[in-house]
Coordinates of C-alpha atoms and ligand atoms in Angstrom, one line a residue:
M17 CA -55.3 -35.6 -238.9
N18 CA -55.1 -33.8 -235.5
L19 CA -53.2 -36.1 -233.3
S20 CA -53.3 -36.0 -229.5
Y21 CA -50.4 -35.2 -227.2
W22 CA -50.4 -38.9 -226.2
E23 CA -50.3 -40.2 -229.8
I24 CA -47.5 -37.9 -230.7
K25 CA -45.5 -38.7 -227.5
T26 CA -46.0 -42.5 -227.7
W27 CA -45.7 -43.2 -231.4
L28 CA -44.0 -40.4 -233.2
T29 CA -41.4 -38.9 -230.8
D30 CA -37.7 -40.0 -230.6
V31 CA -38.1 -42.5 -233.4
D32 CA -34.8 -44.1 -234.1
F33 CA -35.7 -46.2 -237.1
T34 CA -38.7 -46.1 -239.4
I35 CA -39.2 -48.9 -241.9
I36 CA -41.6 -48.3 -244.8
G37 CA -43.4 -51.4 -245.9
S38 CA -44.4 -54.4 -243.8
G39 CA -43.6 -57.2 -246.4
I40 CA -41.0 -59.9 -245.7
V41 CA -38.2 -57.4 -246.3
G42 CA -39.5 -54.6 -244.0
L43 CA -40.3 -57.0 -241.2
S44 CA -37.0 -58.9 -241.5
C45 CA -35.2 -55.5 -241.5
A46 CA -37.1 -54.5 -238.3
L47 CA -36.2 -57.7 -236.5
E48 CA -32.5 -57.4 -237.4
L49 CA -32.5 -53.7 -236.3
R50 CA -34.0 -54.9 -233.0
R51 CA -31.2 -57.6 -232.7
N52 CA -28.5 -55.0 -233.2
H53 CA -30.2 -52.2 -231.2
P54 CA -32.1 -53.7 -228.3
K55 CA -33.2 -50.3 -226.9
A56 CA -34.1 -48.5 -230.2
N57 CA -37.5 -47.0 -230.9
I58 CA -38.5 -48.8 -234.1
L59 CA -41.6 -48.0 -236.2
V60 CA -43.0 -49.8 -239.3
L61 CA -45.4 -47.9 -241.6
E62 CA -47.6 -49.9 -243.9
K63 CA -50.1 -48.5 -246.4
G64 CA -52.5 -51.5 -246.3
L65 CA -54.8 -52.9 -243.7
L66 CA -52.6 -56.0 -244.2
P67 CA -49.3 -56.0 -246.1
Q68 CA -50.4 -55.0 -249.6
G69 CA -47.7 -55.9 -252.1
A70 CA -46.4 -59.4 -252.7
S71 CA -45.5 -61.0 -249.4
T72 CA -49.1 -62.0 -248.5
K73 CA -50.1 -62.7 -252.1
N74 CA -47.4 -65.2 -253.3
A75 CA -47.4 -68.9 -254.1
G76 CA -45.2 -69.9 -251.2
F77 CA -42.5 -71.7 -253.3
A78 CA -39.3 -72.1 -251.2
C79 CA -37.3 -72.4 -254.4
F80 CA -34.0 -71.1 -255.9
G81 CA -34.4 -71.5 -259.7
S82 CA -35.4 -74.3 -262.1
L83 CA -33.0 -75.9 -264.5
S84 CA -34.2 -73.9 -267.4
E85 CA -34.1 -70.7 -265.4
I86 CA -30.5 -71.3 -264.4
I87 CA -29.5 -72.1 -268.0
D88 CA -31.3 -68.9 -269.0
D89 CA -29.4 -66.9 -266.4
L90 CA -26.1 -68.3 -267.5
E91 CA -26.7 -66.7 -270.9
S92 CA -26.8 -63.2 -269.4
H93 CA -24.7 -63.6 -266.2
S94 CA -21.3 -65.1 -265.5
E95 CA -21.1 -68.4 -263.6
D96 CA -19.9 -66.6 -260.5
E97 CA -22.9 -64.2 -260.7
V98 CA -25.3 -67.2 -261.1
L99 CA -23.7 -69.0 -258.1
N100 CA -24.1 -65.8 -256.1
L101 CA -27.8 -65.5 -256.9
V102 CA -28.4 -69.2 -256.0
S103 CA -26.4 -69.0 -252.8
K104 CA -28.2 -65.8 -251.7
R105 CA -31.5 -67.7 -252.2
I106 CA -30.2 -70.7 -250.2
N107 CA -29.0 -68.5 -247.4
G108 CA -32.2 -66.5 -247.4
L109 CA -34.3 -69.7 -247.1
T110 CA -32.1 -71.0 -244.3
L111 CA -32.4 -67.7 -242.4
L112 CA -36.2 -67.7 -242.9
R113 CA -36.5 -71.3 -241.6
E114 CA -34.2 -70.5 -238.6
T115 CA -36.0 -67.3 -237.7
L116 CA -39.5 -68.8 -237.8
G117 CA -39.1 -72.5 -237.7
D118 CA -40.5 -75.1 -240.1
K119 CA -43.6 -75.7 -238.0
Q120 CA -44.6 -72.0 -238.2
L121 CA -43.9 -71.9 -241.9
D122 CA -45.6 -75.2 -242.5
Y123 CA -42.6 -76.1 -244.5
K124 CA -43.0 -79.2 -246.7
P125 CA -40.0 -80.6 -248.5
Y126 CA -42.0 -82.1 -251.4
G127 CA -39.5 -81.2 -254.0
G128 CA -39.9 -79.1 -257.2
Y129 CA -40.7 -80.1 -260.7
E130 CA -40.4 -78.5 -264.2
L131 CA -42.9 -79.4 -266.9
F132 CA -41.9 -79.1 -270.6
L133 CA -44.8 -78.5 -273.0
K134 CA -44.7 -80.8 -276.1
E135 CA -43.9 -77.8 -278.3
D136 CA -40.9 -77.1 -276.0
E137 CA -38.9 -80.2 -276.9
A138 CA -35.8 -78.2 -277.8
L139 CA -35.8 -76.7 -274.2
Y140 CA -36.3 -80.1 -272.7
H141 CA -33.2 -81.5 -274.6
K142 CA -31.2 -78.4 -273.6
C143 CA -32.0 -79.1 -270.0
L144 CA -31.2 -82.8 -270.3
E145 CA -27.8 -82.0 -271.9
S146 CA -26.9 -79.2 -269.4
R147 CA -28.0 -81.0 -266.3
N148 CA -24.6 -82.6 -265.4
N149 CA -22.8 -79.3 -265.9
I150 CA -25.3 -77.4 -263.8
N151 CA -25.1 -80.0 -261.1
K152 CA -21.4 -79.7 -261.1
L153 CA -21.6 -75.9 -261.0
L154 CA -23.9 -76.1 -257.9
K155 CA -22.0 -78.9 -256.1
P156 CA -20.1 -76.5 -253.9
L157 CA -23.4 -75.1 -252.6
F158 CA -25.4 -78.3 -252.2
K159 CA -22.8 -81.0 -251.9
E160 CA -25.1 -83.3 -253.9
D161 CA -26.7 -83.3 -257.4
V162 CA -29.6 -80.9 -257.4
F163 CA -31.4 -81.7 -260.7
S164 CA -32.6 -85.1 -262.0
F165 CA -35.6 -86.2 -264.2
K166 CA -38.7 -88.1 -263.1
D167 CA -41.6 -89.8 -264.7
N168 CA -44.9 -88.0 -265.0
I169 CA -46.8 -89.7 -262.2
F170 CA -49.2 -86.8 -261.8
G171 CA -51.5 -87.3 -264.8
F172 CA -50.3 -84.1 -266.6
N173 CA -51.3 -83.9 -270.2
H174 CA -49.7 -82.3 -273.3
I175 CA -46.3 -82.4 -271.8
I176 CA -43.1 -84.4 -272.3
D177 CA -43.3 -87.4 -270.1
Q178 CA -40.1 -86.6 -268.2
L179 CA -40.2 -83.9 -265.6
G180 CA -37.2 -82.0 -264.3
Y181 CA -36.9 -82.6 -260.6
N182 CA -35.2 -80.6 -257.8
Q183 CA -34.9 -82.5 -254.6
F184 CA -34.1 -79.4 -252.5
E185 CA -37.2 -77.4 -253.3
G186 CA -40.0 -77.0 -250.7
Q187 CA -43.2 -75.1 -250.1
I188 CA -44.5 -73.0 -247.2
D189 CA -47.8 -71.5 -246.1
T190 CA -47.4 -67.9 -247.0
G191 CA -50.1 -66.7 -244.6
K192 CA -48.5 -68.5 -241.7
M193 CA -45.1 -67.0 -242.6
M194 CA -46.4 -63.5 -242.6
A195 CA -48.5 -63.9 -239.5
S196 CA -45.5 -65.3 -237.6
L197 CA -43.2 -62.5 -238.7
L198 CA -45.8 -59.9 -237.6
D199 CA -46.1 -61.7 -234.2
K200 CA -42.4 -61.8 -233.8
V201 CA -42.1 -58.1 -234.6
S202 CA -44.8 -57.2 -232.1
V203 CA -43.2 -59.4 -229.4
S204 CA -40.0 -57.5 -230.1
G205 CA -41.6 -54.2 -229.1
I206 CA -41.6 -52.9 -232.7
K207 CA -44.7 -50.7 -233.5
V208 CA -46.5 -51.3 -236.8
L209 CA -48.9 -48.6 -238.1
N210 CA -51.3 -49.8 -240.8
N211 CA -53.3 -47.7 -243.2
C212 CA -50.4 -45.3 -243.2
Y213 CA -49.2 -44.2 -246.7
V214 CA -45.8 -42.5 -246.9
N215 CA -45.9 -39.7 -249.4
A216 CA -42.4 -38.3 -249.2
L217 CA -39.1 -38.3 -247.3
E218 CA -36.9 -35.3 -246.7
D219 CA -33.4 -36.3 -245.9
E220 CA -31.9 -33.8 -243.5
L221 CA -28.4 -33.6 -241.8
N222 CA -29.1 -35.9 -238.9
S223 CA -32.6 -37.2 -239.5
V224 CA -35.4 -37.6 -242.0
E225 CA -38.7 -35.9 -242.1
V226 CA -41.3 -38.6 -242.9
I227 CA -44.4 -37.2 -244.5
T228 CA -47.5 -39.5 -244.5
N229 CA -51.0 -38.9 -245.7
D230 CA -52.0 -38.0 -242.2
F231 CA -49.0 -36.6 -240.2
K232 CA -45.3 -35.8 -240.3
F233 CA -42.6 -36.7 -237.9
Q234 CA -38.8 -37.0 -237.6
S235 CA -36.9 -40.3 -237.6
S236 CA -33.1 -40.7 -237.2
K237 CA -32.9 -43.3 -240.1
V238 CA -35.4 -44.5 -242.6
F239 CA -35.4 -47.9 -244.4
V240 CA -37.5 -48.1 -247.6
A241 CA -38.8 -51.7 -248.2
T242 CA -41.6 -50.9 -250.7
N243 CA -40.5 -53.2 -253.5
G244 CA -42.9 -52.9 -256.5
F245 CA -44.1 -49.4 -255.3
A246 CA -40.5 -48.1 -254.8
S247 CA -40.6 -45.6 -257.7
Q248 CA -43.4 -43.7 -255.9
L249 CA -40.9 -42.7 -253.2
I250 CA -37.3 -43.2 -254.5
N251 CA -35.5 -42.8 -257.7
E252 CA -34.3 -46.4 -258.4
N253 CA -34.7 -48.7 -261.4
V254 CA -37.7 -50.8 -260.1
K255 CA -40.8 -51.5 -262.2
P256 CA -44.0 -52.9 -260.8
A257 CA -45.0 -56.3 -262.2
R258 CA -48.4 -57.7 -261.3
A259 CA -48.8 -61.4 -260.9
Q260 CA -52.3 -63.1 -261.0
V261 CA -53.2 -66.2 -259.2
L262 CA -56.2 -68.5 -258.7
I263 CA -57.1 -71.4 -256.3
T264 CA -59.5 -74.3 -256.9
K265 CA -61.9 -75.7 -254.4
P266 CA -60.7 -78.9 -252.7
I267 CA -60.3 -81.7 -255.2
K268 CA -60.8 -85.4 -254.2
N269 CA -57.7 -87.6 -254.7
L270 CA -55.6 -84.8 -256.0
K271 CA -52.3 -86.2 -257.4
V272 CA -50.5 -82.8 -257.6
K273 CA -48.0 -82.7 -254.7
G274 CA -45.0 -80.4 -254.8
T275 CA -44.1 -77.1 -256.5
F276 CA -44.3 -77.0 -260.3
H277 CA -42.9 -74.7 -263.0
L278 CA -44.3 -74.6 -266.5
D279 CA -43.2 -72.8 -269.6
R280 CA -39.8 -71.6 -268.2
G281 CA -41.4 -70.5 -265.0
Y282 CA -44.0 -68.2 -266.5
Y283 CA -46.6 -70.4 -264.9
Y284 CA -46.3 -72.1 -261.5
F285 CA -48.6 -74.3 -259.4
R286 CA -48.7 -76.3 -256.2
N287 CA -50.9 -78.2 -253.9
I288 CA -52.3 -76.7 -250.8
D289 CA -55.1 -78.0 -248.6
D290 CA -56.2 -80.5 -251.4
R291 CA -56.5 -77.6 -253.8
V292 CA -54.3 -76.4 -256.7
L293 CA -53.0 -72.9 -256.4
F294 CA -52.0 -71.7 -259.9
G295 CA -50.4 -68.4 -261.1
G296 CA -48.5 -66.8 -263.9
G297 CA -49.3 -65.7 -267.4
R298 CA -47.6 -62.3 -267.2
S299 CA -45.8 -63.2 -270.5
L300 CA -49.2 -62.9 -272.2
D301 CA -49.3 -59.1 -271.5
F302 CA -46.0 -57.8 -270.0
K303 CA -47.0 -54.2 -270.7
G304 CA -50.5 -54.5 -269.2
E305 CA -49.2 -56.2 -266.1
E306 CA -46.6 -53.5 -265.5
T307 CA -48.9 -51.8 -263.0
M308 CA -49.3 -51.0 -259.3
E309 CA -53.1 -51.6 -259.6
F310 CA -54.3 -54.9 -258.1
G311 CA -56.7 -56.8 -260.4
E312 CA -57.4 -59.8 -262.6
T313 CA -57.8 -59.8 -266.4
E314 CA -59.8 -62.1 -268.6
L315 CA -56.9 -62.8 -270.8
I316 CA -54.7 -64.2 -268.1
Q317 CA -57.4 -65.9 -266.0
D318 CA -58.9 -67.7 -269.0
K319 CA -55.4 -69.0 -269.9
L320 CA -54.9 -70.2 -266.3
E321 CA -58.2 -72.1 -266.4
E322 CA -57.5 -73.5 -269.9
L323 CA -54.1 -74.9 -268.7
L324 CA -55.8 -76.4 -265.6
N325 CA -58.3 -78.1 -267.9
T326 CA -56.0 -79.3 -270.6
T327 CA -52.7 -79.8 -268.9
I328 CA -52.6 -79.8 -265.1
I329 CA -55.7 -81.6 -263.9
P330 CA -57.3 -82.8 -267.2
E331 CA -59.0 -85.8 -265.7
Q332 CA -60.5 -84.2 -262.6
Q333 CA -63.5 -82.0 -262.1
F334 CA -62.7 -78.8 -260.4
E335 CA -64.2 -75.4 -259.5
I336 CA -62.3 -72.2 -259.1
E337 CA -62.9 -70.8 -255.6
H338 CA -61.0 -67.5 -255.6
R339 CA -58.7 -65.3 -257.7
W340 CA -56.3 -62.5 -256.7
S341 CA -53.1 -60.6 -257.6
G342 CA -50.0 -59.2 -256.1
I343 CA -47.4 -56.6 -257.1
M344 CA -43.7 -57.5 -257.5
G345 CA -40.8 -55.3 -258.1
V346 CA -38.6 -56.2 -261.1
G347 CA -35.8 -54.6 -263.2
N348 CA -33.3 -55.3 -265.9
Q349 CA -31.2 -57.3 -263.4
K350 CA -32.2 -60.0 -261.0
K351 CA -30.0 -58.6 -258.2
S352 CA -31.9 -56.7 -255.5
I353 CA -31.0 -53.1 -254.7
V354 CA -29.8 -52.8 -251.1
K355 CA -28.0 -49.5 -250.6
P356 CA -27.9 -46.1 -248.9
L357 CA -29.7 -43.3 -250.7
G358 CA -28.4 -40.3 -248.8
N359 CA -27.4 -39.4 -245.2
N360 CA -30.1 -41.3 -243.4
I361 CA -32.2 -43.1 -246.0
F362 CA -31.6 -46.7 -247.1
C363 CA -33.4 -49.1 -249.4
G364 CA -33.9 -52.8 -249.9
V365 CA -36.1 -53.3 -253.0
R366 CA -36.5 -55.2 -256.4
L367 CA -37.0 -58.7 -255.1
G368 CA -38.4 -60.1 -258.3
G369 CA -40.2 -63.4 -258.1
M370 CA -37.9 -64.8 -255.4
G371 CA -38.7 -62.8 -252.4
V372 CA -39.8 -65.8 -250.2
A373 CA -36.3 -67.1 -250.8
I374 CA -34.2 -63.9 -250.5
G375 CA -36.5 -61.6 -248.5
S376 CA -35.1 -62.4 -245.1
I377 CA -31.5 -61.9 -246.2
V378 CA -32.3 -58.7 -248.1
G379 CA -34.0 -57.4 -244.9
K380 CA -31.0 -58.3 -242.8
D381 CA -28.6 -56.8 -245.2
L382 CA -30.7 -53.6 -245.3
A383 CA -30.6 -53.3 -241.5
N384 CA -26.8 -53.9 -241.5
L385 CA -26.2 -50.9 -243.8
I386 CA -26.0 -48.9 -240.6
E387 CA -23.5 -49.7 -237.8
Ligands
FAD14 C1 -48.6 -63.9 -257.1 C2 -47.1 -63.9 -256.6 C3 -46.5 -65.1 -256.5 C4 -45.2 -65.2 -256.0 N1 -44.7 -66.4 -255.7 C5 -43.5 -66.5 -255.1 C6 -42.9 -67.7 -254.7 O1 -43.6 -68.8 -254.8 N2 -41.7 -67.8 -254.1 C7 -41.0 -66.6 -254.0 O2 -39.8 -66.7 -253.5 N3 -41.4 -65.4 -254.3 C8 -42.7 -65.3 -254.8 N4 -43.2 -64.1 -255.2 C9 -42.4 -62.9 -254.9 C10 -42.4 -62.5 -253.4 O3 -43.7 -62.6 -252.9 C11 -41.8 -61.1 -253.3 O4 -40.5 -61.0 -253.9 C12 -41.7 -60.7 -251.9 O5 -42.9 -60.9 -251.2 C13 -41.2 -59.2 -251.8 O6 -41.2 -58.8 -250.5 P1 -41.0 -57.3 -250.1 O7 -41.1 -57.1 -248.7 O8 -39.8 -56.7 -250.8 O9 -42.3 -56.5 -250.8 P2 -43.8 -56.5 -250.5 O10 -44.3 -57.7 -249.9 O11 -44.5 -56.0 -251.7 O12 -43.9 -55.4 -249.4 C14 -43.8 -54.0 -249.7 C15 -44.8 -53.3 -248.7 O13 -44.7 -51.9 -248.8 C16 -46.0 -51.3 -248.7 N5 -45.9 -50.0 -249.3 C17 -45.6 -49.7 -250.5 N6 -45.5 -48.3 -250.7 C18 -45.8 -47.8 -249.5 C19 -45.9 -46.4 -249.0 N7 -45.7 -45.4 -249.8 N8 -46.2 -46.2 -247.7 C20 -46.4 -47.3 -246.9 N9 -46.3 -48.6 -247.3 C21 -46.0 -48.8 -248.6 C22 -46.9 -52.3 -249.5 O14 -48.2 -52.1 -249.1 C23 -46.3 -53.7 -249.1 O15 -46.9 -54.3 -248.0 C24 -44.5 -64.0 -255.7 C25 -45.1 -62.8 -255.9 C26 -46.4 -62.7 -256.3 C27 -47.1 -61.4 -256.5

């Protein structure tokens, strides 16, 4: 692309900080950099017309782990590590709510539930038995009991009639969150260039050469916030993980209200605008879903529809309105990677399935890697 004198001078000269990726991490990083460096020239580069990863695709659960997930984590992590993970999610959600406000997020404190399939009786009993210990473990963070059990008042079928309940879980409107973040970034004088794919980064002594599909320029520091696509640019242990979702048309007298996890969190659903938004099923084909390509498969979409019919809204007529997917970044550990990669390049990636919760704080920590 042959840029004009004006384009080069206005957008690509004397760039202090370049952030790659305009998801929740990239935008939160940009805002924190602005807070710390009011006069800096800050640029965000995004390959999509809109953010094209996970931040505009997700289910909008403001959650920090179901009972069975925490029990699971305790099998591979120490108590301190699990407490650290949970506290990061709480701090991240607090920061997100403080930064944007509950109205902008359309935050609804409806609570979160865990459903146990009839064939998962052993898991249900394990959760029942571990509940007091987990509540005790989390007490320093929440000051109150987090987990209890409630009757199935939602008309779910084929499940054990007691649902795990988390009184601190909420839900947000993902689109409103991202639109507000983008507004805030724009008002802060940060430039965002969309449709700009970064191909490579050359770390030099005092700056980085940023090579995009269309042009090259120098930036003093570069922050990589590309999550599931990280391995295209940097050499870190992050694998892509596609997650598929569907949404129904509005349903009259819908009983579903809250955020719900099913089958150890492999499936998740919530109410939004009198509809059910339902996602998951990666466990049916982990290998096939380890991809950076967006798309839906019959295997997973059929299973989602079947579970809606048999288990989630068995007594109500519904139609599917729309289906989509997003790409997450996962690895062999749940901890995100936030670190310097050289003289002038830094990364904040591998957010897993919890980026709504931890994205703000990962972005902030990423920005604070520099003085
Ligand atoms: C279907 C689904 C449901 C989810 N549900 C929840 C939930 O309910 N609660 C929760 O906490 N989390 C959820 N998550 C996870 C959460 O959405 C992510 O963890 C979070 O959005 C990650 O944010 P990010 O900024 O790190 O990455 P992303 O949002 O993926 O942002 C990375 C950005 O980098 C851009 N990019 C990549 N490579 C390049 C390049 N070379 N050049 C320029 N730009 C590039 C991408 O286009 C993308 O916009 C869900 C995820 C999915 C997919």
